[in-house]
Short mmCIF file of C-alpha atoms in Angstrom, two decimals:
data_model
loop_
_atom_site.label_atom_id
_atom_site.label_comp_id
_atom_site.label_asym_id
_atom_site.label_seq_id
_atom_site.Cartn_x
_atom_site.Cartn_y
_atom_site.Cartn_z
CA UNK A 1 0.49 -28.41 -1.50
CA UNK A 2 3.63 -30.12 -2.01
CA UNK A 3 5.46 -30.07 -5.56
CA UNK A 4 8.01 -32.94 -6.52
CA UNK A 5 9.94 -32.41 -9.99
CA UNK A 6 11.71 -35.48 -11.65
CA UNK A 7 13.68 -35.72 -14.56
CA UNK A 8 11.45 -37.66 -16.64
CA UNK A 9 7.54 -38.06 -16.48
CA UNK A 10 5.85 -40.44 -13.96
CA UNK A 11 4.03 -42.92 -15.64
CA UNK A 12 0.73 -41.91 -15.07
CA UNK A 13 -1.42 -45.18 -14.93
CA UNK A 14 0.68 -46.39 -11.99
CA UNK A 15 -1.00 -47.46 -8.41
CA UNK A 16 0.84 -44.85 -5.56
CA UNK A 17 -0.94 -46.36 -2.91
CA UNK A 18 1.74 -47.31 -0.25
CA UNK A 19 4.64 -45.43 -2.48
CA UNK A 20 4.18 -42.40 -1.66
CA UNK A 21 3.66 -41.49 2.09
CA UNK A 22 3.36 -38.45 4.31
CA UNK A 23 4.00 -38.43 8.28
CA UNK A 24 0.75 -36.36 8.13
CA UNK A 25 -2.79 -37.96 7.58
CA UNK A 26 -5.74 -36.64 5.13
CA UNK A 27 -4.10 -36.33 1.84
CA UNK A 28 -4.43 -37.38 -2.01
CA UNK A 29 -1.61 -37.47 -4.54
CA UNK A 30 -1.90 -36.16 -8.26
CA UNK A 31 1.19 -37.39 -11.31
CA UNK A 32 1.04 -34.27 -13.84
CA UNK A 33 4.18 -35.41 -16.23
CA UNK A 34 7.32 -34.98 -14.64
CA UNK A 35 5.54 -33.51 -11.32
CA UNK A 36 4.09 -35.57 -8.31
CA UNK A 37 1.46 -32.89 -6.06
CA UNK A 38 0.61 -33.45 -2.70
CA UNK A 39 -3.03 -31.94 -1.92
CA UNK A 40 -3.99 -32.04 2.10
CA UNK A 41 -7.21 -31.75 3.17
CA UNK A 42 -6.57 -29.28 5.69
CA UNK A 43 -4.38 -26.94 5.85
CA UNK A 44 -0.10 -28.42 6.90
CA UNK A 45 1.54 -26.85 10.02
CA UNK A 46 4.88 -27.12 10.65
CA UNK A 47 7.20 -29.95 9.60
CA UNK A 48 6.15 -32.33 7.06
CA UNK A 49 8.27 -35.60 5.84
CA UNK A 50 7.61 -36.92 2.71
CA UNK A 51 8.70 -40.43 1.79
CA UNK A 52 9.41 -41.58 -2.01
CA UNK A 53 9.13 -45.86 -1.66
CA UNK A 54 11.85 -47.87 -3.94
CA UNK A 55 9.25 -49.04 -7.16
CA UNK A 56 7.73 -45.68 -8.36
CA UNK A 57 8.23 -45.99 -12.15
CA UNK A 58 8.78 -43.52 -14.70
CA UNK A 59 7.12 -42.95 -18.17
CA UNK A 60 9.77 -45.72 -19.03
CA UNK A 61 9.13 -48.17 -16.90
CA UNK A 62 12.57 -47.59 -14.58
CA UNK A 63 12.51 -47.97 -11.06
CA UNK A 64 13.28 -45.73 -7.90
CA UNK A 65 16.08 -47.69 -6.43
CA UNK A 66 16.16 -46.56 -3.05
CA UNK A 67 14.13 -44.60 -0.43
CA UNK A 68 13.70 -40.74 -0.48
CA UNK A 69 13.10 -38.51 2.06
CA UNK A 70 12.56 -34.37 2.34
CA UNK A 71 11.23 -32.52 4.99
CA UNK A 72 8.90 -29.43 4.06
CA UNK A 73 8.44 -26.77 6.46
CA UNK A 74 5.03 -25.10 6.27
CA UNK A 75 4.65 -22.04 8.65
CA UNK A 76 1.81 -20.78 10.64
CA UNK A 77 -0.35 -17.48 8.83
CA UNK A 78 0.67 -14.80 10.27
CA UNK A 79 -1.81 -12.90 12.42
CA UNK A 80 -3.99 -10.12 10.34
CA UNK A 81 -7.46 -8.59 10.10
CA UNK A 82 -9.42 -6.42 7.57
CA UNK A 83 -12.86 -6.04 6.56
CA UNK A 84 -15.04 -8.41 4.43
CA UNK A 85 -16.92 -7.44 1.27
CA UNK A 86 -16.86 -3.66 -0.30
CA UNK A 87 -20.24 -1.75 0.82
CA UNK A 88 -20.35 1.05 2.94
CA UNK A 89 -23.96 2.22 3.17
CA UNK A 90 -26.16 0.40 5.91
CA UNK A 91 -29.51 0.54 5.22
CA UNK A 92 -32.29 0.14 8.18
CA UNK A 93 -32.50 -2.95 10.25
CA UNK A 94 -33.00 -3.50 13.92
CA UNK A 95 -29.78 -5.26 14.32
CA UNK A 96 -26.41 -3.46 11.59
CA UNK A 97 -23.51 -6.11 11.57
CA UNK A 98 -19.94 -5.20 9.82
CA UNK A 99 -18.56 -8.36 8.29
CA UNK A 100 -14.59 -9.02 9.55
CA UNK A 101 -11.78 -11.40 8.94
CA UNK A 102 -8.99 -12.39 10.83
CA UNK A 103 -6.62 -15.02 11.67
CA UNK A 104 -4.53 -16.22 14.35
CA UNK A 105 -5.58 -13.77 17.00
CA UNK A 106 -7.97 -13.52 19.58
CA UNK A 107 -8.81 -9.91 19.82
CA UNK A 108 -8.87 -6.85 17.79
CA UNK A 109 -8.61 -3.20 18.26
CA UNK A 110 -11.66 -0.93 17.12
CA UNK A 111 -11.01 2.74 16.76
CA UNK A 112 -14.05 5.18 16.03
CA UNK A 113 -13.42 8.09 13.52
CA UNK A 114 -16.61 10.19 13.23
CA UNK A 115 -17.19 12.45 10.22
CA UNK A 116 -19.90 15.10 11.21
CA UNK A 117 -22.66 15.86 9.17
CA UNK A 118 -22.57 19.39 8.98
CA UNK A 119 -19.25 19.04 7.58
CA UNK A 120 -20.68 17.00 4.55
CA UNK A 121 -20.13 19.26 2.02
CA UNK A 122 -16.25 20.10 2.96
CA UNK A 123 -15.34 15.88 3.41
CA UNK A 124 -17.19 16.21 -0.39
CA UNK A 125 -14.63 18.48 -1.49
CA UNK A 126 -11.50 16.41 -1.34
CA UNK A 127 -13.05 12.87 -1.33
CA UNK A 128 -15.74 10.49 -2.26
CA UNK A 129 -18.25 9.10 -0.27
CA UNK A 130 -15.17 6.12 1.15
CA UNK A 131 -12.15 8.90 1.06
CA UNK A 132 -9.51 9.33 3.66
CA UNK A 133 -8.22 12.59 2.91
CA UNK A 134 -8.03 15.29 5.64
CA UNK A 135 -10.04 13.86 7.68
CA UNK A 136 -8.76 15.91 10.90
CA UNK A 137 -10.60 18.53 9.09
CA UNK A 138 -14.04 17.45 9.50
CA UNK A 139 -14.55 14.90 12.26
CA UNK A 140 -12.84 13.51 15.31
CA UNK A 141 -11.69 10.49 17.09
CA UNK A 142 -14.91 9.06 19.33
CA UNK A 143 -13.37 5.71 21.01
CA UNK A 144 -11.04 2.35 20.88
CA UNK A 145 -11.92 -1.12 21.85
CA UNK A 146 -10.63 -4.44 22.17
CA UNK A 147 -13.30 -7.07 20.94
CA UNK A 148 -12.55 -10.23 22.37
CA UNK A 149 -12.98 -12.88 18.97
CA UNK A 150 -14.59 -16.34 19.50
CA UNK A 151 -11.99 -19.44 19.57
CA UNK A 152 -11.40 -21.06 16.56
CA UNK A 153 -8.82 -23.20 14.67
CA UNK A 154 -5.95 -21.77 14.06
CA UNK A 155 -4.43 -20.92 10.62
CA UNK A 156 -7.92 -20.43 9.40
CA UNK A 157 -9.02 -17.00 7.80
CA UNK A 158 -12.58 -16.97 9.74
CA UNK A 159 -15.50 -14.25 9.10
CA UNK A 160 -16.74 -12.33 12.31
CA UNK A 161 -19.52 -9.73 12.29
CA UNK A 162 -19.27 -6.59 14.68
CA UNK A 163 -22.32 -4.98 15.84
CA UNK A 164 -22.84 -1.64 15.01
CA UNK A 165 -26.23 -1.23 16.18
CA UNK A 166 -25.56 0.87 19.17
CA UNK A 167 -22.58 2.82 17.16
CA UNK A 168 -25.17 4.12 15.15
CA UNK A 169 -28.02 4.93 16.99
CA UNK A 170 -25.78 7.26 18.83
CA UNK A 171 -24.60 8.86 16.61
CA UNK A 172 -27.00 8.07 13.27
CA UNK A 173 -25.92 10.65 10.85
CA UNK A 174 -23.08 11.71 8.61
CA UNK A 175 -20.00 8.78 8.10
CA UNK A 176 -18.45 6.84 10.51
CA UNK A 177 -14.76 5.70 9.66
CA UNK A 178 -13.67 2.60 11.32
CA UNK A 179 -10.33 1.23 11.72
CA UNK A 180 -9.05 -2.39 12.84
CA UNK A 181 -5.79 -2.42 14.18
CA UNK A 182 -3.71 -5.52 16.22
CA UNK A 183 -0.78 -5.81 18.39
CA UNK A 184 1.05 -8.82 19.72
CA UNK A 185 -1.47 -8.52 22.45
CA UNK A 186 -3.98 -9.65 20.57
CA UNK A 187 -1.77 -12.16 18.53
CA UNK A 188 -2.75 -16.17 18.73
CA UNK A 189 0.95 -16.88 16.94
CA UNK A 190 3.07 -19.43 18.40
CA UNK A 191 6.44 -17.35 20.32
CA UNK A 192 8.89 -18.84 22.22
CA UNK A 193 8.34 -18.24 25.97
CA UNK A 194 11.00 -15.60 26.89
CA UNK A 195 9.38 -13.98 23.65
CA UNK A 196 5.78 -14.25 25.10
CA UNK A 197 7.39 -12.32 28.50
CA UNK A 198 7.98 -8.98 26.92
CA UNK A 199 5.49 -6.69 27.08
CA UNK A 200 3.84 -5.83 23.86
CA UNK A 201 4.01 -2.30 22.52
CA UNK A 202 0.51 -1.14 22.41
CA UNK A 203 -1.20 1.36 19.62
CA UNK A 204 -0.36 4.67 19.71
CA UNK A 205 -3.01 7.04 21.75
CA UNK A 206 -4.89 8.87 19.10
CA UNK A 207 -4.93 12.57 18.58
CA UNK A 208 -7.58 14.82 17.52
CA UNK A 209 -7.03 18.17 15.68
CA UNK A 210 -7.77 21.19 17.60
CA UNK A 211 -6.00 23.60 15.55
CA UNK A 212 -4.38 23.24 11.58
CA UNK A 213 -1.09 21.59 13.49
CA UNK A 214 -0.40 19.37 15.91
CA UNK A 215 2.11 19.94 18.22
CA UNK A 216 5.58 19.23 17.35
CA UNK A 217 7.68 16.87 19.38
CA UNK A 218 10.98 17.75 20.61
CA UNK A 219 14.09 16.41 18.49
CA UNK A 220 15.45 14.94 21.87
CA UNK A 221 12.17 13.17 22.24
CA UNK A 222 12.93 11.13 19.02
CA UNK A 223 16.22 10.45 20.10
CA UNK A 224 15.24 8.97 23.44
CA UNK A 225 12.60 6.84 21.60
CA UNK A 226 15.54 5.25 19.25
CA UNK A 227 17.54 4.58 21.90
CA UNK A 228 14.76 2.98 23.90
CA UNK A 229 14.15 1.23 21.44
CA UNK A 230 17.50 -0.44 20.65
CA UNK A 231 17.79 1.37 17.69
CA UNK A 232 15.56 1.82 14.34
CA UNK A 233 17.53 -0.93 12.06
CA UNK A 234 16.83 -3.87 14.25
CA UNK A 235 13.42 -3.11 14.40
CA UNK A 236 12.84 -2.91 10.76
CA UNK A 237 15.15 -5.90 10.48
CA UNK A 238 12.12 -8.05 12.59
CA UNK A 239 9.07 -6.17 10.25
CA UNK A 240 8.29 -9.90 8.95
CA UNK A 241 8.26 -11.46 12.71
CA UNK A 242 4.88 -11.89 14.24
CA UNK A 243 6.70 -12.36 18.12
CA UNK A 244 8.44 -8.95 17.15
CA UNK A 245 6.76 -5.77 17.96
CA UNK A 246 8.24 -4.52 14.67
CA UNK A 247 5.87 -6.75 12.75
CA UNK A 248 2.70 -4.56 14.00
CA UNK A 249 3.59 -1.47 13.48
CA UNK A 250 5.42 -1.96 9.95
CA UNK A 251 3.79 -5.26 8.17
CA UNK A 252 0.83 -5.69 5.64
CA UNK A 253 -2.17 -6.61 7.08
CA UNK A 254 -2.32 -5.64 10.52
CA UNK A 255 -4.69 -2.37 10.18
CA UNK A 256 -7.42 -1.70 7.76
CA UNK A 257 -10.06 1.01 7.34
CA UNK A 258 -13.43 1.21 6.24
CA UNK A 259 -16.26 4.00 5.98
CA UNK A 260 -19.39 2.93 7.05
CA UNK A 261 -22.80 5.39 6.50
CA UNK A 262 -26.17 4.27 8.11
CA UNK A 263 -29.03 5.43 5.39
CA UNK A 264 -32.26 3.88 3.75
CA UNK A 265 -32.13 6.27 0.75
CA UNK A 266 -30.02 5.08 -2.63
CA UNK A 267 -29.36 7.57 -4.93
CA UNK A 268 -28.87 7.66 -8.85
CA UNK A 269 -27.89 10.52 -10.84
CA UNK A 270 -28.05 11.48 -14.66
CA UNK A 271 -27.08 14.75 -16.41
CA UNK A 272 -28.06 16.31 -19.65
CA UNK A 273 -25.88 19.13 -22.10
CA UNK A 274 -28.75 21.37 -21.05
CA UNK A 275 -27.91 21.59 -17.46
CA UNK A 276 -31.20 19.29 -15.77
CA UNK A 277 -30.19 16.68 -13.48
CA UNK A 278 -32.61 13.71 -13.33
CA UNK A 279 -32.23 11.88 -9.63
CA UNK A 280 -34.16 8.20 -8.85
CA UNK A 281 -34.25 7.58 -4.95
CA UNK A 282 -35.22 4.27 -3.52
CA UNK A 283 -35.35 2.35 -0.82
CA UNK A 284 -32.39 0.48 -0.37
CA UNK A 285 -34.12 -1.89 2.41
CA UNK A 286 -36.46 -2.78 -0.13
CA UNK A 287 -35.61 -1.83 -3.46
CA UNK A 288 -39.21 0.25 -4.23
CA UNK A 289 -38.91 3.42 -5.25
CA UNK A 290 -38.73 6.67 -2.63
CA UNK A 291 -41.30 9.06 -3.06
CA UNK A 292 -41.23 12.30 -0.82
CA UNK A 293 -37.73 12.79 -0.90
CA UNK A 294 -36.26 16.47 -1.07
CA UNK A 295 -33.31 16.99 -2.87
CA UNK A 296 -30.73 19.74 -2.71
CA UNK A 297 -28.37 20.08 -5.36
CA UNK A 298 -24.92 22.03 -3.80
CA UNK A 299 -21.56 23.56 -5.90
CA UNK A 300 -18.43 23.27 -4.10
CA UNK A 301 -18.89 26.16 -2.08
CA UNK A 302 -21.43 24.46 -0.63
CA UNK A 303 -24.12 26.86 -2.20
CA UNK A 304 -27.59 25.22 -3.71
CA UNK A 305 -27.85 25.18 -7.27
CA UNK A 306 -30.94 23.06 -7.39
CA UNK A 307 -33.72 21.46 -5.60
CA UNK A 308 -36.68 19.28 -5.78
CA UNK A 309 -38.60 16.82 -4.77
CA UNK A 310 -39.03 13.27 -5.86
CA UNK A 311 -42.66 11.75 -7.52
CA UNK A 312 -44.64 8.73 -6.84
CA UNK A 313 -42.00 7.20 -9.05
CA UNK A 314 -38.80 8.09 -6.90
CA UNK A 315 -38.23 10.44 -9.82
CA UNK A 316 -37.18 14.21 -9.95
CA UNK A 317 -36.01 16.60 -12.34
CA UNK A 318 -33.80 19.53 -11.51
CA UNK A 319 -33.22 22.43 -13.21
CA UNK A 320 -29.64 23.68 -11.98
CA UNK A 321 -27.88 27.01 -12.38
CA UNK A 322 -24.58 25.94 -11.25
CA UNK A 323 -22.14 23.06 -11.55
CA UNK A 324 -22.76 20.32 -8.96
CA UNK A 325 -20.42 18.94 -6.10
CA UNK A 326 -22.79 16.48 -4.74
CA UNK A 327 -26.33 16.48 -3.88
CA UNK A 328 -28.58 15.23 -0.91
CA UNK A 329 -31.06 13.93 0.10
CA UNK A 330 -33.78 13.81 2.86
CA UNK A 331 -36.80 11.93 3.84
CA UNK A 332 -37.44 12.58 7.71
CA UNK A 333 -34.35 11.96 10.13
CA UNK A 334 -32.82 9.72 7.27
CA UNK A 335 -30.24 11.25 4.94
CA UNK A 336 -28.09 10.38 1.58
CA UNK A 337 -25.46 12.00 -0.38
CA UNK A 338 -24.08 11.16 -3.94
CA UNK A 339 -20.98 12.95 -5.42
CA UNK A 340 -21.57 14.59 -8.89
CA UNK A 341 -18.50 16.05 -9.93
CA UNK A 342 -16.99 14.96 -13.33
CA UNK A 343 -14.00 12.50 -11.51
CA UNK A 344 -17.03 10.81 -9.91
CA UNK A 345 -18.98 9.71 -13.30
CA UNK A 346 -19.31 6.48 -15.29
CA UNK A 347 -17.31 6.99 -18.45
CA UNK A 348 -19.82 6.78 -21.71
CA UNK A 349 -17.13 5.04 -23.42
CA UNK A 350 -18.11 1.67 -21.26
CA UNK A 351 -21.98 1.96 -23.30
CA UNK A 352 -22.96 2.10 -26.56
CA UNK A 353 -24.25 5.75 -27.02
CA UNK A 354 -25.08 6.13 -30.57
CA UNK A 355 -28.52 7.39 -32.22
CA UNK A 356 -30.32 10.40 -32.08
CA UNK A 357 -29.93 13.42 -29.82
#
């Protein structure tokens, strides 16, 4: 909105039809003691004049003698993406859509990170179920794509849903880790022309892990980049300019990444000072409770410490002989995992846990 301060308080009772104007239609106008707001209906792009008529009264009954004008600039959102919501799991459906945001572009890079599931237990190790860390480790880059976004108004955060259907029946176990990235390629932002001529630096190729380094570039290969480049100040210099290159590569908001695991089993976990484990399953499609699932309990050497299987109920009760990393859990082709270690536990302090042991 737009904020005018006076020096005394409007008077509040007073008719601003006609005194107070914009050069921009669909707004109202709210008198909050000394300040005069501006609300549009949608949101302002660009310049905005606002006109102050001679007759708007204080709280003591003066008169504005003459005609004021300012000009407000408001600038276009910048162009960014990231995911919607917080969940990760995906439980069964025929068709699995990943909620997205953006605005001001038109396309968006998709690159596929896949976290296999025999490497479970060592992603476990050093993360939780949505970590990041060492990922090279366990899984590998699969693919990047541009998806083309519908049109839509500009300077409008708008939701978009990718489909991840085929994604996962390809490849239906373990985590998936996707990231959304965007370059001035993909940009809807408004550049001058000779701007809008360069050709946009592109995302970086990715590069999977075959060994515990990656090859080390030459120093004379960062030097030639620099000086390609026109140097490294001016291009942190532009970081805030979305016709810069330097904006996607150093700003807020142009990459975000999200795990994503497809799985119809939800798992709950409670321990006891005498070292049983009580697990609930259900069916996260439907809520009921999961009989028939088998559960393996495993320390952090990946070695089982417990097992069992859960009742009618969705209930089972494991007797372990270790300390738990995580356990999992199977019902068919499906699969589930919970962390267990003591970082990874609801504090008792949050509940009331008084009365008898």
């Amino acid at each position: 909105y737009i904020l005018a301060l006076f020096s005394d308080n409007l008077k509040p009772d007073q008719p601003l039809r006609g005194l107070i104007t914009l050069d921009q239609s669909g707004y109202t106008v709210r008198v909050e003691n000394n300040m005069l707001k501006v609300y549009p209906e949608r949101r302002f792009i660009g310049k905005v004049t606002l006109t102050l008529q001679p007759g708007l009264r204080n709280s003591k009954g003066t008169r504005l003698e003459k005609q004021f004008q300012e000009t407000v600039f408001f600038p276009s959102q910048k162009p960014q993406v990231r995911f919607a919501g917080k969940g990760m799991i995906l439980p069964e459906n025929k068709v699995l859509m990943i909620p997205v945001e953006a605005v001001n572009v038109h396309s968006v890079q998709v690159t596929d990170f896949k976290i296999y599931e025999n490497n479970m237990g060592q992603f476990l190790q050093t993360n939780k179920l949505d970590g990041a860390e060492d990922l090279h480790r366990v899984g590998r880059y699969l693919w990047r794509k541009t998806i083309h976004l519908p049109s839509i108004d500009p300077d409008r955060w708008q939701r978009y849903n990718l489909d991840a259907t085929e994604l996962l029946q390809k490849a239906p176990r373990g985590i998936f880790r996707l990231e959304l990235s965007i370059n001035r390629k993909n940009s809807n932002y408004s550049c001058a022309k000779e701007e809008n001529d360069i050709p946009a630096v592109e995302e970086e190729p990715f590069k999977n892990y075959d060994d515990l380094h990656v090859k080390e570039s030459s120093q004379w290969d960062y030097y030639e980049e620099g000086y390609n480049s026109g140097g490294g100040n001016r291009d942190w210099h532009d970081r805030e300019d979305p016709c810069k290159d330097a904006y996607y590569k150093h700003a807020a908001g142009i990459k975000d990444s999200r795990s994503f695991m497809a799985s119809n089993i939800g798992l709950l976990a409670k321990s006891d000072q005498k070292g049983r484990l009580l697990v609930a399953a259900s069916n996260l499609a439907t809520s009921d409770p999961l009989a028939g699932v088998t559960v393996s309990v495993l320390n952090f050497q990946k070695q089982e410490v417990g097992s069992g299987v859960t009742d009618g109920g969705g209930f089972a009760e494991i007797a372990l002989s270790g300390v738990p990393l995580f356990l999992e859990g199977r019902k068919g082709e499906d699969a589930g995992y919970l962390k267990l270690n003591a970082g990874s536990a609801i504090p008792v302090t949050h509940f009331d846990v008084g009365g008898d042991e």
